[in-house]
Coordinates of C-alpha atoms and ligand atoms in Angstrom, one line a residue:
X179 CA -20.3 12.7 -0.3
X180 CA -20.8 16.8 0.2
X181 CA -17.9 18.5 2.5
X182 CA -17.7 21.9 3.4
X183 CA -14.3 23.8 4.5
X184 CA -13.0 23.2 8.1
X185 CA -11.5 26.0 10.4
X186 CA -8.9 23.3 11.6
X187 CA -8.2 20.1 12.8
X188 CA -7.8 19.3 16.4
X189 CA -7.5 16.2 18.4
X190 CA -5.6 12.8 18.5
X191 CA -6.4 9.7 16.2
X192 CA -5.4 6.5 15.9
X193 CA -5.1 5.3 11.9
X194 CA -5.7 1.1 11.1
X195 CA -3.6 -1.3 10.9
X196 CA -0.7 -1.1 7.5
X197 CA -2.4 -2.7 4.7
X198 CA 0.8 -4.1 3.5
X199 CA 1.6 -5.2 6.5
X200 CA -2.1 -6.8 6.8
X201 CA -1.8 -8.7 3.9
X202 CA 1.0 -10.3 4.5
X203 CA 0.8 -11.6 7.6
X204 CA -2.5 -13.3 6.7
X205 CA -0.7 -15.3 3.8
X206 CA 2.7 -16.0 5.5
X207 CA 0.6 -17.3 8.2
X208 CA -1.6 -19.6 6.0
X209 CA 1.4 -21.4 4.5
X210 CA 3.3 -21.6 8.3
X211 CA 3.3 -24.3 10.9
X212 CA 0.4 -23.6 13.5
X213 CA -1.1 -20.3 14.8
X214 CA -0.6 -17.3 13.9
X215 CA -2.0 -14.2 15.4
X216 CA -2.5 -11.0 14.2
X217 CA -3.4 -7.6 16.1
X218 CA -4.3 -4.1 14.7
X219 CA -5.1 -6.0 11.1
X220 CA -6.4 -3.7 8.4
X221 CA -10.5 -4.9 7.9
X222 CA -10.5 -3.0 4.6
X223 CA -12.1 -4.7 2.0
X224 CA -8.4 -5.2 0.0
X225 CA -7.3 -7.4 3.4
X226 CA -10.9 -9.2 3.4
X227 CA -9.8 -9.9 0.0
X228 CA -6.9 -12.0 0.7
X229 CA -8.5 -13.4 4.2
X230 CA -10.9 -15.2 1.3
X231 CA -9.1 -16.3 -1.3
X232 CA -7.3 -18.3 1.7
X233 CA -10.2 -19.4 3.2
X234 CA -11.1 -21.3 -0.1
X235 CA -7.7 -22.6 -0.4
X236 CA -8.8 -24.3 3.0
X237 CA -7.3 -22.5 5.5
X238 CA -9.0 -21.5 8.7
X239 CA -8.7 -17.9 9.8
X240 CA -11.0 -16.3 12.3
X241 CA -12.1 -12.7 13.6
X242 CA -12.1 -11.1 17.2
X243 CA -12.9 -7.3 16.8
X244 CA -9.4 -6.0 16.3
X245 CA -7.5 -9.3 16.1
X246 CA -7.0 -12.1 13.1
X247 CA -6.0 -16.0 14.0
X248 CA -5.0 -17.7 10.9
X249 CA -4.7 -21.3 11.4
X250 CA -1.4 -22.2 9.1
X251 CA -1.3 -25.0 7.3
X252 CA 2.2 -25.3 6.3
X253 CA 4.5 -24.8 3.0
X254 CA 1.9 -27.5 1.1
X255 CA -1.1 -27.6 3.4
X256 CA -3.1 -25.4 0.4
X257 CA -5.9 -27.0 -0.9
X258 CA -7.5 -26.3 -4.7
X259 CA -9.2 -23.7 -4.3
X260 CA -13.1 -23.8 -4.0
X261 CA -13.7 -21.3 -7.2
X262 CA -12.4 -18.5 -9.0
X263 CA -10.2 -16.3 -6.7
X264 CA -11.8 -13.6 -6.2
X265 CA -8.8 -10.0 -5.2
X266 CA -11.2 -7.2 -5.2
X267 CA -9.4 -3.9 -5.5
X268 CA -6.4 -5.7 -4.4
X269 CA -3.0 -5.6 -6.5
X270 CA -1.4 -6.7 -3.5
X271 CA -3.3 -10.0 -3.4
X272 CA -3.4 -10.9 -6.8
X273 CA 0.4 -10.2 -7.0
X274 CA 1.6 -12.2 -4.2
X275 CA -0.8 -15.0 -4.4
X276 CA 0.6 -15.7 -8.1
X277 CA 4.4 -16.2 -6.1
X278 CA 2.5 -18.9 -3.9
X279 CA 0.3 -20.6 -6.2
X280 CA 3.0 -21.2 -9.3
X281 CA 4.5 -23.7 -7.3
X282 CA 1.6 -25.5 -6.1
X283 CA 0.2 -29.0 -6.9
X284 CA -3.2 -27.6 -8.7
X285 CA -4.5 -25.1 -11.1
X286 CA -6.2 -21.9 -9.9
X287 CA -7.7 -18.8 -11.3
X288 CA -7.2 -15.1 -10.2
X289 CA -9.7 -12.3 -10.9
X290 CA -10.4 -9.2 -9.5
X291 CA -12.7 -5.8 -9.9
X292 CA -12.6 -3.8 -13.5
X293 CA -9.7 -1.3 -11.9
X294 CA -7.4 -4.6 -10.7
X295 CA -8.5 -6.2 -14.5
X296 CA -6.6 -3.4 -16.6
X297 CA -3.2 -3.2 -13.9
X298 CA -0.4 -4.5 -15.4
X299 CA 0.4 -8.2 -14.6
X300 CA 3.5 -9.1 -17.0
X301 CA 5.8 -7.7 -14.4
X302 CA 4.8 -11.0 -12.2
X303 CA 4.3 -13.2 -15.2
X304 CA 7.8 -12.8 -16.7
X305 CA 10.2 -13.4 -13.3
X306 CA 7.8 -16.3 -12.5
X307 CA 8.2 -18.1 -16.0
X308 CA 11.2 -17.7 -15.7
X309 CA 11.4 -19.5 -12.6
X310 CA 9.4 -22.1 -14.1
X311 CA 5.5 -21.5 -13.7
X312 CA 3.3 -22.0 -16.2
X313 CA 1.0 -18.8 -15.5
X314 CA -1.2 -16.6 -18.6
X315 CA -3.4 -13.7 -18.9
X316 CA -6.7 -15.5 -19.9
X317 CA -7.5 -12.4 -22.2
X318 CA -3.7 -12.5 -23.8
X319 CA -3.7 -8.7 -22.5
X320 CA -1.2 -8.7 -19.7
X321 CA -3.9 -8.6 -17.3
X322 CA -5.8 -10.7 -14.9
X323 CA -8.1 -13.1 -14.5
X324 CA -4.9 -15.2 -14.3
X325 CA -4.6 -18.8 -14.8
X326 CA -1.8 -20.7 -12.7
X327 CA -1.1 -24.1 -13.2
X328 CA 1.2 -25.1 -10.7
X329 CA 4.8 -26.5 -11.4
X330 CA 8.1 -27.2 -9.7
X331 CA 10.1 -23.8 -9.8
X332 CA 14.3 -23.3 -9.7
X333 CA 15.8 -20.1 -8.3
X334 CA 16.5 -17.3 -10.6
X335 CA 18.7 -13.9 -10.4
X336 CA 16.1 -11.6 -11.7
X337 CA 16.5 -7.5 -12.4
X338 CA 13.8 -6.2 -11.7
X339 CA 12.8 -3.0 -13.9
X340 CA 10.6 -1.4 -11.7
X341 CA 11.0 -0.5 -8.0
X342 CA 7.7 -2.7 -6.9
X343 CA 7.1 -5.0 -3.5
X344 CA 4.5 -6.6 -5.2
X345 CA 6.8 -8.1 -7.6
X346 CA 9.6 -8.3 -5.8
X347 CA 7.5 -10.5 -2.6
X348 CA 5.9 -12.4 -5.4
X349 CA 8.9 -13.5 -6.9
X350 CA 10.3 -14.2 -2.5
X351 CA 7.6 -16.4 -1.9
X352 CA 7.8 -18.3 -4.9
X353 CA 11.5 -18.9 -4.5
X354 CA 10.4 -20.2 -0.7
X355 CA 9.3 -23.2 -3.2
X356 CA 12.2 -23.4 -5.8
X357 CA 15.2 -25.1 -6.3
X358 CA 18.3 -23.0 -5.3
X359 CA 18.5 -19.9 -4.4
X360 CA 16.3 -16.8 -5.6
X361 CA 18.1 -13.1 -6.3
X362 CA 15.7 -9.7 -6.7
X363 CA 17.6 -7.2 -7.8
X364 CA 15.7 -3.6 -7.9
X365 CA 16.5 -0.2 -9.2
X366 CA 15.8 1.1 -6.0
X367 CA 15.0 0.1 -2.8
X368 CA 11.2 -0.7 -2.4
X369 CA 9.1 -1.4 1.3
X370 CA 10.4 -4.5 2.6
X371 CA 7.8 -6.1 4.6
X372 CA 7.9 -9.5 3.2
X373 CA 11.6 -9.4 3.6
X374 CA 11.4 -8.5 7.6
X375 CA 8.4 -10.5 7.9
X376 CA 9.5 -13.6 6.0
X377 CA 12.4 -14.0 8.5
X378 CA 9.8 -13.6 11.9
X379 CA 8.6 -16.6 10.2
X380 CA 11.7 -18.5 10.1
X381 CA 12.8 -18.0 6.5
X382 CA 16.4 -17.8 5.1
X383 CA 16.3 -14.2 4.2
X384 CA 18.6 -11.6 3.6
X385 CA 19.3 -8.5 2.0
X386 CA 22.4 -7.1 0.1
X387 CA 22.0 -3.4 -1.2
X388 CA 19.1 -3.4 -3.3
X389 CA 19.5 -6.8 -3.8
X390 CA 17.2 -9.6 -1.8
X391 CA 17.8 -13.2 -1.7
X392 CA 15.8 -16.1 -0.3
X393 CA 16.7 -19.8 0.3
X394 CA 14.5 -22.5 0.1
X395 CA 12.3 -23.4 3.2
X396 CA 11.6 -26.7 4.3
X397 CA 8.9 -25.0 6.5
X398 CA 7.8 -21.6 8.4
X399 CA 6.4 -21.4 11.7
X400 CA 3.6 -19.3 12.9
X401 CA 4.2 -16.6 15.2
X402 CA 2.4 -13.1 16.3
X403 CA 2.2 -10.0 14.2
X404 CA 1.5 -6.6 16.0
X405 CA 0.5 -4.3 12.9
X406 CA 2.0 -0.7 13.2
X407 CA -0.3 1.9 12.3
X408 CA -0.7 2.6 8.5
X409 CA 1.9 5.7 7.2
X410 CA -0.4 5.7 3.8
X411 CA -3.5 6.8 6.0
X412 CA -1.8 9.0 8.6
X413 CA -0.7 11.0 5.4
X414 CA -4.5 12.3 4.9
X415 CA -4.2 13.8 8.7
X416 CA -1.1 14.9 8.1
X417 CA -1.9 17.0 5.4
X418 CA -5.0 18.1 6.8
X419 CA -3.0 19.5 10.0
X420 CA -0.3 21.2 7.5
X421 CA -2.7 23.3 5.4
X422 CA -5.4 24.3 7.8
X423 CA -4.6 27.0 9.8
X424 CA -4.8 26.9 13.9
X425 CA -4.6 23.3 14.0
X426 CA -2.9 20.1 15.6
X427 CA -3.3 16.9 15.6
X428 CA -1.6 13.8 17.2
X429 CA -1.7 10.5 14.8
X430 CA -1.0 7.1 17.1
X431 CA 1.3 4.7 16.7
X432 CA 2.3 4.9 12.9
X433 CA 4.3 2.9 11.0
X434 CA 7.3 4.5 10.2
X435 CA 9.9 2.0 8.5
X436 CA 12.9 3.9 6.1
X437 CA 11.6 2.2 3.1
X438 CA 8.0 3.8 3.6
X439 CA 8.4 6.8 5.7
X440 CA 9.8 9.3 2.3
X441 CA 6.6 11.6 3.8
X442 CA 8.5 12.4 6.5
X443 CA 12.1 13.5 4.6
X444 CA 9.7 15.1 1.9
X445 CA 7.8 17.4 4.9
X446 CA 10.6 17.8 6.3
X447 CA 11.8 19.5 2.9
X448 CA 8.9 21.1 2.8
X449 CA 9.6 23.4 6.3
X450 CA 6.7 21.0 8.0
X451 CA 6.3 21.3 11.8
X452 CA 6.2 17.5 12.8
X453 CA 7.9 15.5 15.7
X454 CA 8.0 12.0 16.9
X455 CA 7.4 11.3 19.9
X456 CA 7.0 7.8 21.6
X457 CA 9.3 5.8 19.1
X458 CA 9.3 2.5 19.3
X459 CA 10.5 -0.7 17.7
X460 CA 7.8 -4.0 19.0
X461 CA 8.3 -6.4 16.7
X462 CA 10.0 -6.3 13.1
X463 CA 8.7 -2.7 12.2
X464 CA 9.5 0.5 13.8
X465 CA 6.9 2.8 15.1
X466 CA 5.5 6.7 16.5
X467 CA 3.1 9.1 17.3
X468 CA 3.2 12.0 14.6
X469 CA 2.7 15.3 16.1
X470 CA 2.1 17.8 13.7
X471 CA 1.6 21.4 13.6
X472 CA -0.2 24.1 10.9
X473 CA 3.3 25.0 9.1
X474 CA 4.1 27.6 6.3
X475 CA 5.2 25.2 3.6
X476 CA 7.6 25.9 0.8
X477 CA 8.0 23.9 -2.9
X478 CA 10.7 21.0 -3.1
X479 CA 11.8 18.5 -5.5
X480 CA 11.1 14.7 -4.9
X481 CA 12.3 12.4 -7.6
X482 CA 14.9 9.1 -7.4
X483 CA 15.0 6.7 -4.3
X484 CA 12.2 9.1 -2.3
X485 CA 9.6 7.8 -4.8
X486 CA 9.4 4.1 -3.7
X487 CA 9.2 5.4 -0.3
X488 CA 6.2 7.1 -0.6
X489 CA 4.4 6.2 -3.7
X490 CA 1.0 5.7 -1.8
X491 CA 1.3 9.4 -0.2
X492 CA 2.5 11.4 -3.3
X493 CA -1.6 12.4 -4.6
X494 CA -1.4 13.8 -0.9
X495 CA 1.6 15.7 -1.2
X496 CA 0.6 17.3 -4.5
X497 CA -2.0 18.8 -2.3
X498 CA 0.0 20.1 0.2
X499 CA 2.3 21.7 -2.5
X500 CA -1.3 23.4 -3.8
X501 CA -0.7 25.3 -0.3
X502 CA 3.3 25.5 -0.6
X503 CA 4.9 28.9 -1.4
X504 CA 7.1 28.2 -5.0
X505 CA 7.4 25.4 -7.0
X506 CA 6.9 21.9 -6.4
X507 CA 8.3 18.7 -9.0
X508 CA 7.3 15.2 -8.8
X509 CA 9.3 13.3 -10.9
X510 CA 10.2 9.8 -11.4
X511 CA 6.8 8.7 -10.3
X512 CA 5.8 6.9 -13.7
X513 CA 4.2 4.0 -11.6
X514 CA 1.5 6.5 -10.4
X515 CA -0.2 5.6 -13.7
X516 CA -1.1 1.9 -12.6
X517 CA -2.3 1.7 -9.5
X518 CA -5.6 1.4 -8.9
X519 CA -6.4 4.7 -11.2
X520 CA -3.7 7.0 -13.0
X521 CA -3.3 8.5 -10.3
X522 CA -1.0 11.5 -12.2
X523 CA -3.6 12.2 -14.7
X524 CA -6.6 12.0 -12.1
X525 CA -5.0 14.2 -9.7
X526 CA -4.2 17.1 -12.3
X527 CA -7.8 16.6 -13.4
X528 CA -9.0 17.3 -10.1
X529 CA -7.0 19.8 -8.6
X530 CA -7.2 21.8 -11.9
X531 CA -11.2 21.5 -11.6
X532 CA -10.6 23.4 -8.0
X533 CA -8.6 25.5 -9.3
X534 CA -4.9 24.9 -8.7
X535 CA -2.0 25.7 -10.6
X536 CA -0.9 21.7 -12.0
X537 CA 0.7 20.5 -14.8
X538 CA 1.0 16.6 -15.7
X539 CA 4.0 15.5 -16.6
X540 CA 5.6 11.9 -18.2
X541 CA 6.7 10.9 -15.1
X542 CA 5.1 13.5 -12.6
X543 CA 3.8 16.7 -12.2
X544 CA 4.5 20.6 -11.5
X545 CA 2.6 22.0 -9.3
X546 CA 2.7 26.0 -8.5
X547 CA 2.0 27.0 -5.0
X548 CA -0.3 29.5 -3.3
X549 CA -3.2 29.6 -5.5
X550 CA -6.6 29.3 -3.5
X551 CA -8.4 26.0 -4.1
X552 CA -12.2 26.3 -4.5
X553 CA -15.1 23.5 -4.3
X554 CA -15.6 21.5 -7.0
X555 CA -16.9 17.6 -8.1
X556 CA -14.4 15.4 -8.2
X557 CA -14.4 11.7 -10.1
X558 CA -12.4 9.3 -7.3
X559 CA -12.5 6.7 -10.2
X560 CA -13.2 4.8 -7.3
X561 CA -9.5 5.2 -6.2
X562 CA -9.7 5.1 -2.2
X563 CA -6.9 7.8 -2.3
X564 CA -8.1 9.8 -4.5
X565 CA -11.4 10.2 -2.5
X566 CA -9.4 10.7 1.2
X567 CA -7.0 13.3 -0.9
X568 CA -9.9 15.1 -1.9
X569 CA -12.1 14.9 1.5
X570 CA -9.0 16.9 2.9
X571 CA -8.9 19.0 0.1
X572 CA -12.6 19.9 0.6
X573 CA -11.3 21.3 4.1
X574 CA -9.3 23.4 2.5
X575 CA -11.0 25.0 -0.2
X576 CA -13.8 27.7 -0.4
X577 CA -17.5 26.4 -0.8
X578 CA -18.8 23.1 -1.3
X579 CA -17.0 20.3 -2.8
X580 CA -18.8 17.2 -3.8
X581 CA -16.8 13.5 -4.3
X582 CA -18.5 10.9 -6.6
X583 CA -18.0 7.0 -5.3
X584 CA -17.0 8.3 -1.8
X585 CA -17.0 4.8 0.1
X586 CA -14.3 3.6 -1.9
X587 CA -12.2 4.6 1.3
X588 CA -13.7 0.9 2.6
X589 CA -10.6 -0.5 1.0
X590 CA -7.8 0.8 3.2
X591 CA -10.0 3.3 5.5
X592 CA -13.8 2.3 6.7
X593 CA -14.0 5.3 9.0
X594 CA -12.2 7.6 7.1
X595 CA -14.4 10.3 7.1
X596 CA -16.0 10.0 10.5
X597 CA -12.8 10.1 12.1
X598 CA -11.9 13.4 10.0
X599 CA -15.5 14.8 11.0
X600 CA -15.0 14.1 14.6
X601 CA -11.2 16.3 14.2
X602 CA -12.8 18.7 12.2
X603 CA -16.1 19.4 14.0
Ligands
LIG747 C1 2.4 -2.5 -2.0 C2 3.4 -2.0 -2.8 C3 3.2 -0.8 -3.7 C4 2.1 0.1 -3.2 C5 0.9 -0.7 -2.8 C6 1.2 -1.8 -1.8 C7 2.7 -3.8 -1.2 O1 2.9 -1.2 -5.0 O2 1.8 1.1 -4.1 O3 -0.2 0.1 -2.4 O4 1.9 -4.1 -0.3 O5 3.7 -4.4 -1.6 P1 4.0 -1.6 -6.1 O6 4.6 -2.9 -5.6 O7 3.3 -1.8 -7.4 O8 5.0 -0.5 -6.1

């Protein structure tokens, strides 16, 4: 994909569904009572993911345009599935599927693409033996393909180490099947969609601090999910708007829940021109239009319980600090490193090659602001945001800039970059 610099960007859009979000309604309907229907869902190729490893675990879910119907099958309505399982890109979908499948009546397999085979997979594999399951990393290396061979689980207290949803809703759902009740304890806050999801469903579920807990169900009922707008791919927009001069742009009906909306506090920081407008609160997750504004930035610090709240969005905001006057510090941001790339080492790489002023850190990186950006080729490592940081990068930068394995934005973002041609045009 070739992109040239952009004078500004104008106009209104309206980002897909949360992929989070996305996910887990599919799953939390599957294992409900009856139907469950689900608008604005994500169809990136993570979601697809998990819409298939449920279909061959039986369950019928079907497609209309903009709207999901997953027919639920109830707490033990899962059938064996049909094959390997197969997550994609997806660390959302192998992660929770391991809480649901340890306490199931049959043996399955996980697998996924080479990026989701090197992610890190003890962090599910410990709390869930501990609870019980018999799960192993078939290559003894921490990572999938995952075997699960499914086992009656108790409750457990468990302290987390890391601030992750994907461990913390793995270990939730497999305490919906254990004996007694089930304690997450996190460092910090992480998003908590399972937790205000897992209760539209019917589930005993409550939080205490950074502490959740879950009682056993005897079952969940189906219901309706409306999927707010996705914060992680507003924040390309967002960024776009901040840096190019003359521009504005209006972003729909995003997703803007305290446990994922650090973006805004950290623009905010930042001296960013950006309003709500429209706030709303359908459903379990709170929602607005952003209305943002070309803005003077200026470095900040973001470290401690910002990170969770924003992990997705900090490559983004390492760009906007590119365009910040002064200093900018990421720290604290150690998980970076295993998502679906390293996303601290790939983003120095990258912004160095176009000229900015970035240093990598253990846990981070320093950028220095106000150093002009040129084109370059940059490696996505077929990271979707990597590729969308970079596309609005391109904007910003003088001459050409080339990005290698471009449509890996089909995983959160299909029409990523005709929706920023149509703003940019
Ligand atoms: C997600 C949680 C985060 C996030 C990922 C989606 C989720 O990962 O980075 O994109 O849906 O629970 P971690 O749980 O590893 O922090």
């Amino acid at each position: 994909m070739k992109l040239q610099p952009a004078a500004h960007i104008r106009g209104e859009v309206t980002v897909p569904g949360d992929k989070s979000i996305s996910h887990r309604a599919v799953m939390f309907g599957a294992i409900s009572d009856g139907r469950t229907e689900i608008q604005n869902f994500l169809e990136g190729a993570d979601c697809l993911s998990t819409i298939s490893c449920f279909r061959s675990m039986g369950i019928e879910i079907e497609k209309k345009q903009n709207q999901i119907l997953v027919h639920g099958k109830g707490l033990r309505g899962l059938t064996a599935p049909s094959g390997i399982l197969d997550c994609g890109n997806s660390g959302t979908t192998t992660r929770l599927i391991s809480g649901i499948l340890s306490p199931q009546p049959f043996t399955s397999t996980l697998t996924g693409d080479d990026s989701i085979k090197k992610r890190p997979m003890n962090r599910i594999i410990e709390p869930l033996t501990m609870m019980g399951a018999d799960i192993k990393s078939l290559n003894g290396n921490g990572c999938a393909p995952l075997q699960i061979c499914g086992r009656p689980l108790h409750g457990i207290h468990y302290h987390s180490k890391v601030a992750s949803a994907q461990v913390k809703s793995a270990i939730l759902l497999a305490g919906l099947y254990a004996e007694g009740e089930t304690r997450v304890t996190e460092p910090k806050l992480s998003r908590n969609h399972t937790e205000l999801m897992l209760k539209r469903f019917g589930a005993d579920v409550r939080t205490e601090g950074t502490t959740a807990v879950i009682r056993p169900a005897g079952h969940l009922t189906g219901t309706n999910i409306l999927v707010p707008g996705d914060i992680s791919s507003a924040v390309y927009f967002v960024a776009a708007a901040l840096i190019l001069p003359n521009s504005e742009v209006l972003i729909k009906n995003v997703g803007i829940n305290p446990t994922r909306a650090g973006l805004l506090t950290v623009c905010k920081n930042m001296g960013a021109q950006i309003s709500l407008v429209n706030e709303s609160h359908e459903g379990s997750e709170p929602t607005a239009d952003l209305l943002v504004h070309s803005s003077n930035l200026k470095g900040t610090v973001i470290e401690g319980d910002l990170i969770p709240a924003m992990i997705d969005e900090l490559p983004t905001v390492a760009l906007m600090a590119c365009f910040a006057e002064g200093t900018t510090v990421i720290r604290d941001a150690a998980e970076l490193k295993v998502k679906e790339s390293n996303r601290i080492a790939i983003m120095v790489e990258n912004l160095s090659a176009m000229g900015a002023d970035i240093v990598e850190t253990e846990d981070g990186m320093i950028i220095h602001g106000g150093k002009p950006l040129h084109g370059a080729v940059i490696d996505s490592h077929k990271d979707h945001r990597i590729a969308m940081t970079f596309a609005v990068a391109a904007l910003a930068a003088g001459g050409e800039t080339e990005i290698l394995d471009a449509d890996c934005v089909s995983i959160s973002y299909p029409r990523f970059y005709d929706e920023l041609n149509r703003l940019t045009r």
